[in-house]
PDB file of C-alpha atoms in Angstrom:
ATOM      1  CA  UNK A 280       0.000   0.000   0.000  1.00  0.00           C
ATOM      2  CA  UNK A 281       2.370   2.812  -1.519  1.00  0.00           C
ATOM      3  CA  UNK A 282       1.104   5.932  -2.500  1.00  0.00           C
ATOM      4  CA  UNK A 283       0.749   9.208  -1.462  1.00  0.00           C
ATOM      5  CA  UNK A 284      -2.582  10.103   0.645  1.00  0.00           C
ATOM      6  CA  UNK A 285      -4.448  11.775  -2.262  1.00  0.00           C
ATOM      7  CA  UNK A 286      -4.159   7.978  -4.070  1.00  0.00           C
ATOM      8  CA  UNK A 287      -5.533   6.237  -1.124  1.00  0.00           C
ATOM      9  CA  UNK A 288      -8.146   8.523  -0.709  1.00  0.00           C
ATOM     10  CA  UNK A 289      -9.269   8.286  -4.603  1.00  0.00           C
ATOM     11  CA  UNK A 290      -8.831   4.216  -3.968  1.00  0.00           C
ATOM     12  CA  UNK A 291     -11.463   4.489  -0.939  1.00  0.00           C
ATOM     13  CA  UNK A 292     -13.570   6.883  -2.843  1.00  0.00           C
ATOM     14  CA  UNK A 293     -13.793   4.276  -5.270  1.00  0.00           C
ATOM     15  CA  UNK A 294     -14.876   1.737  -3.200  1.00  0.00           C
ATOM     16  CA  UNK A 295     -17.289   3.571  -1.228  1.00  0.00           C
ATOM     17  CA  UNK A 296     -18.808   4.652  -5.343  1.00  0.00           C
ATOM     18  CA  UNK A 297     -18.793   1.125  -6.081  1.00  0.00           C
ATOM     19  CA  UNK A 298     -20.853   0.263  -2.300  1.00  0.00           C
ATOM     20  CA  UNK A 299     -23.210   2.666  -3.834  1.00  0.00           C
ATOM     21  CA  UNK A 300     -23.673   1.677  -6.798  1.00  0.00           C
ATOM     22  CA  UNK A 301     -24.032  -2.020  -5.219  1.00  0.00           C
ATOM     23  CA  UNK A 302     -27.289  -0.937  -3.159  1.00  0.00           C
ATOM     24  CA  UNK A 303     -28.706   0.463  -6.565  1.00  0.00           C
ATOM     25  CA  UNK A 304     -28.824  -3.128  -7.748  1.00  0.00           C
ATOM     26  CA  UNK A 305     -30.000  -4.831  -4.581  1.00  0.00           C
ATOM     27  CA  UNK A 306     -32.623  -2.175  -3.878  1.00  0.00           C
ATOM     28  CA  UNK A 307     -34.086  -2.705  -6.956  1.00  0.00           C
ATOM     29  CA  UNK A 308     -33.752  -6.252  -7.603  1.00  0.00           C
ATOM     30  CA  UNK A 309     -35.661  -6.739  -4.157  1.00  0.00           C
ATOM     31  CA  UNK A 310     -38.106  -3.754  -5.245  1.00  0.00           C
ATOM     32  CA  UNK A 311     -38.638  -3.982  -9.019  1.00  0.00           C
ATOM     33  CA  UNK A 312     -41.363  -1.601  -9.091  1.00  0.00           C
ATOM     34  CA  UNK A 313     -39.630   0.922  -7.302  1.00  0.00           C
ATOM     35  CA  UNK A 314     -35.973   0.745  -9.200  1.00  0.00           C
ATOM     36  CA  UNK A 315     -34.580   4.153 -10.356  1.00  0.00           C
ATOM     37  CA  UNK A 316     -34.278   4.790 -13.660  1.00  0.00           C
ATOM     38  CA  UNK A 317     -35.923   1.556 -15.112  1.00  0.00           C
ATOM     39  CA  UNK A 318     -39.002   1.124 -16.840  1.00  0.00           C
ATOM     40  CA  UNK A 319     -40.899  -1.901 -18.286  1.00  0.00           C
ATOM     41  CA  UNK A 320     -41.500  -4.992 -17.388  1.00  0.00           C
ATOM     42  CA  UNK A 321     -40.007  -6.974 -14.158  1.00  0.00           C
ATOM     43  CA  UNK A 322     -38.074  -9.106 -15.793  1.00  0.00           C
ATOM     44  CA  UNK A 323     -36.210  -6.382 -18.025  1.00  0.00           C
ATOM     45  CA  UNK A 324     -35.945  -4.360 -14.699  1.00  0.00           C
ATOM     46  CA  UNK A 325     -33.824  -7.544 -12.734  1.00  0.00           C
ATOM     47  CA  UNK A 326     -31.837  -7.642 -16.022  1.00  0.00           C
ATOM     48  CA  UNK A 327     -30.658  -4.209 -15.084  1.00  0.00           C
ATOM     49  CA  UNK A 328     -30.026  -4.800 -11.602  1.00  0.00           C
ATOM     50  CA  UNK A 329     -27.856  -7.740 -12.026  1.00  0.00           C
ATOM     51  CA  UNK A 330     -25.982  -5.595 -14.505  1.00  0.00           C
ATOM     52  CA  UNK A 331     -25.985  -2.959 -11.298  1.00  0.00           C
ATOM     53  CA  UNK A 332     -24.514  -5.470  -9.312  1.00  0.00           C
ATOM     54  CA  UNK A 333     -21.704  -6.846 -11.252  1.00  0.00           C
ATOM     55  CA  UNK A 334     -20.695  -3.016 -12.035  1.00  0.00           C
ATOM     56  CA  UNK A 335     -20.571  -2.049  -8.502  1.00  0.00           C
ATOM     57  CA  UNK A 336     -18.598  -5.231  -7.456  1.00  0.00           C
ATOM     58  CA  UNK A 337     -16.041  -4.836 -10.501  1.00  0.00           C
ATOM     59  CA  UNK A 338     -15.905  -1.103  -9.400  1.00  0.00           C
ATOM     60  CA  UNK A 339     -14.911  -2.362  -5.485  1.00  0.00           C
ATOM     61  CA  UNK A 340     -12.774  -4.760  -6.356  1.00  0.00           C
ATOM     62  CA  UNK A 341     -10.691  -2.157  -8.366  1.00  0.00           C
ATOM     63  CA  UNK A 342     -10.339   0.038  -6.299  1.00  0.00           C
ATOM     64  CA  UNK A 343      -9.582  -2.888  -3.448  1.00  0.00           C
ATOM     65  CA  UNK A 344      -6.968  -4.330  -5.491  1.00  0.00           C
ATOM     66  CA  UNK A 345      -5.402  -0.930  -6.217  1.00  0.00           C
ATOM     67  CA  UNK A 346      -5.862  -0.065  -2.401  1.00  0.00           C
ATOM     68  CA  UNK A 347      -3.647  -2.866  -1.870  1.00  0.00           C
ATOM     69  CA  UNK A 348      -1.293  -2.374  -4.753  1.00  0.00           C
ATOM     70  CA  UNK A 349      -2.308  -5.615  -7.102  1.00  0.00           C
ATOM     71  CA  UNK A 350      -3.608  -5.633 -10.053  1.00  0.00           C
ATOM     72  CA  UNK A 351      -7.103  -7.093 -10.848  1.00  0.00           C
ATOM     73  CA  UNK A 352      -7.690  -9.954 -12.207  1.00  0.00           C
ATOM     74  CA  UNK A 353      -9.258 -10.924 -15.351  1.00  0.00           C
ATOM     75  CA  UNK A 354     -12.552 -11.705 -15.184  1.00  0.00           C
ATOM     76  CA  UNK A 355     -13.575  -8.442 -12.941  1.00  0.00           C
ATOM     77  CA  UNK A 356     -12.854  -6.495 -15.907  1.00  0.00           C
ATOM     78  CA  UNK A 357     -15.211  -9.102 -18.272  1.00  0.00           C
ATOM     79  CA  UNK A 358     -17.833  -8.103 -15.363  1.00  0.00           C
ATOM     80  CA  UNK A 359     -17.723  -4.785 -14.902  1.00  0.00           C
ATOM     81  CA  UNK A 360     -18.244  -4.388 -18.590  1.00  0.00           C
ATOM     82  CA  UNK A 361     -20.712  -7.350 -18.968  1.00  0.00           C
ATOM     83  CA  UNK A 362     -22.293  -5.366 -15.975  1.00  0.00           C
ATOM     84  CA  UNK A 363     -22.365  -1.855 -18.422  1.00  0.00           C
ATOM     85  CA  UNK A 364     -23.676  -3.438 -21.118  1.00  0.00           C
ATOM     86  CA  UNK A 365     -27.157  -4.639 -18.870  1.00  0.00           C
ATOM     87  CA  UNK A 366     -27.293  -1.487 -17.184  1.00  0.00           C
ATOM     88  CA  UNK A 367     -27.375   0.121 -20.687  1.00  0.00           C
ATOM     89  CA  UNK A 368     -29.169  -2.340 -22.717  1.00  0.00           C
ATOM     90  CA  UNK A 369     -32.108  -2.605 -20.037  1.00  0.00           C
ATOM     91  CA  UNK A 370     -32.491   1.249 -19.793  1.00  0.00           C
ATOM     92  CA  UNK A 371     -32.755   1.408 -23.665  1.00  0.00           C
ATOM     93  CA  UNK A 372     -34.956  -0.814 -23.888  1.00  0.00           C
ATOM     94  CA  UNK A 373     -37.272  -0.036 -20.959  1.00  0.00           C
ATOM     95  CA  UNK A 374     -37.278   3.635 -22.213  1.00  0.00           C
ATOM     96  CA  UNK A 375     -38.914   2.158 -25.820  1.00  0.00           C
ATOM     97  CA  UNK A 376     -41.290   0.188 -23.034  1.00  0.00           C
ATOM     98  CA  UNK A 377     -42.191   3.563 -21.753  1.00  0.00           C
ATOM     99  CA  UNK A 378     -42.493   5.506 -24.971  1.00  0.00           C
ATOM    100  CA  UNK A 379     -46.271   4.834 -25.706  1.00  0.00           C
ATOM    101  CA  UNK A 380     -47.083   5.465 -21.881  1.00  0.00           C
ATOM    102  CA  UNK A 381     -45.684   8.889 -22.324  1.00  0.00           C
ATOM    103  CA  UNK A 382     -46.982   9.679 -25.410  1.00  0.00           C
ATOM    104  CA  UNK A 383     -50.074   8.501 -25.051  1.00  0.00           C
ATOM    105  CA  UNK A 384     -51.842  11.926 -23.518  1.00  0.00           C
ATOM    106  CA  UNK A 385     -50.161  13.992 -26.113  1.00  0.00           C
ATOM    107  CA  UNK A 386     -53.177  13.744 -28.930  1.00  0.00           C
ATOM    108  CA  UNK A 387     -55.969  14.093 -26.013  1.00  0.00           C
ATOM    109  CA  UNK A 388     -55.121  18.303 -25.683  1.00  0.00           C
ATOM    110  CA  UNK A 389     -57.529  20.506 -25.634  1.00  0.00           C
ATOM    111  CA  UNK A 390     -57.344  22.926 -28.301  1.00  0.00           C
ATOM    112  CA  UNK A 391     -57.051  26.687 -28.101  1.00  0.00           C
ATOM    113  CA  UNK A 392     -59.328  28.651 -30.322  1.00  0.00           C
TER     114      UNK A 392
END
């Protein structure tokens, strides 16, 4: 653990980020219905908390490993990103979902005359 006290506290910043990140996808795998920034159905919803998860414990364990001055190993890398690519998959998608919801009180205005 060498480095000067601004590393270590970027390291533990990360960490903490990555905690955070890690209650995103447990809240709202327990809570589908109440998950921030998702939108469809259930099972597109625990798609993008697993991919919360896996982000948040790729983002720990770098900056764990770097906290203790190893470098990661391979497959936390593969799951960080595998963990991206859910987050961002399921959020594009459940936004299409959530199109014709949103829309769908647009042609009902009243209009002016």
């Amino acid at each position: 653990m060498d480095g000067s006290v601004l590393d270590v506290a970027g390291y533990v910043l990360r960490i903490v980020g990555g905690l955070a990140i890690v209650c995103i996808g447990v809240v709202s795998l327990l809570r589908p219905d109440r998950a921030p920034l998702a939108g469809g159905p259930s099972w597109l919803v625990r798609c993008g908390s697993v991919g919360w998860l896996l982000m948040g414990c790729a983002v720990v364990s770098h900056g764990g490993f770097d906290l203790v001055g190893r470098g990661e190993d391979w497959p936390l890398g593969a799951a960080g990103t595998a963990g991206f690519w859910l987050v961002a998959i399921s959020l594009g998608v459940g936004a299409v979902f959530e199109l014709p919801r949103l829309y769908a009180g647009r042609g009902q205005r009243r209009k002016r005359s």
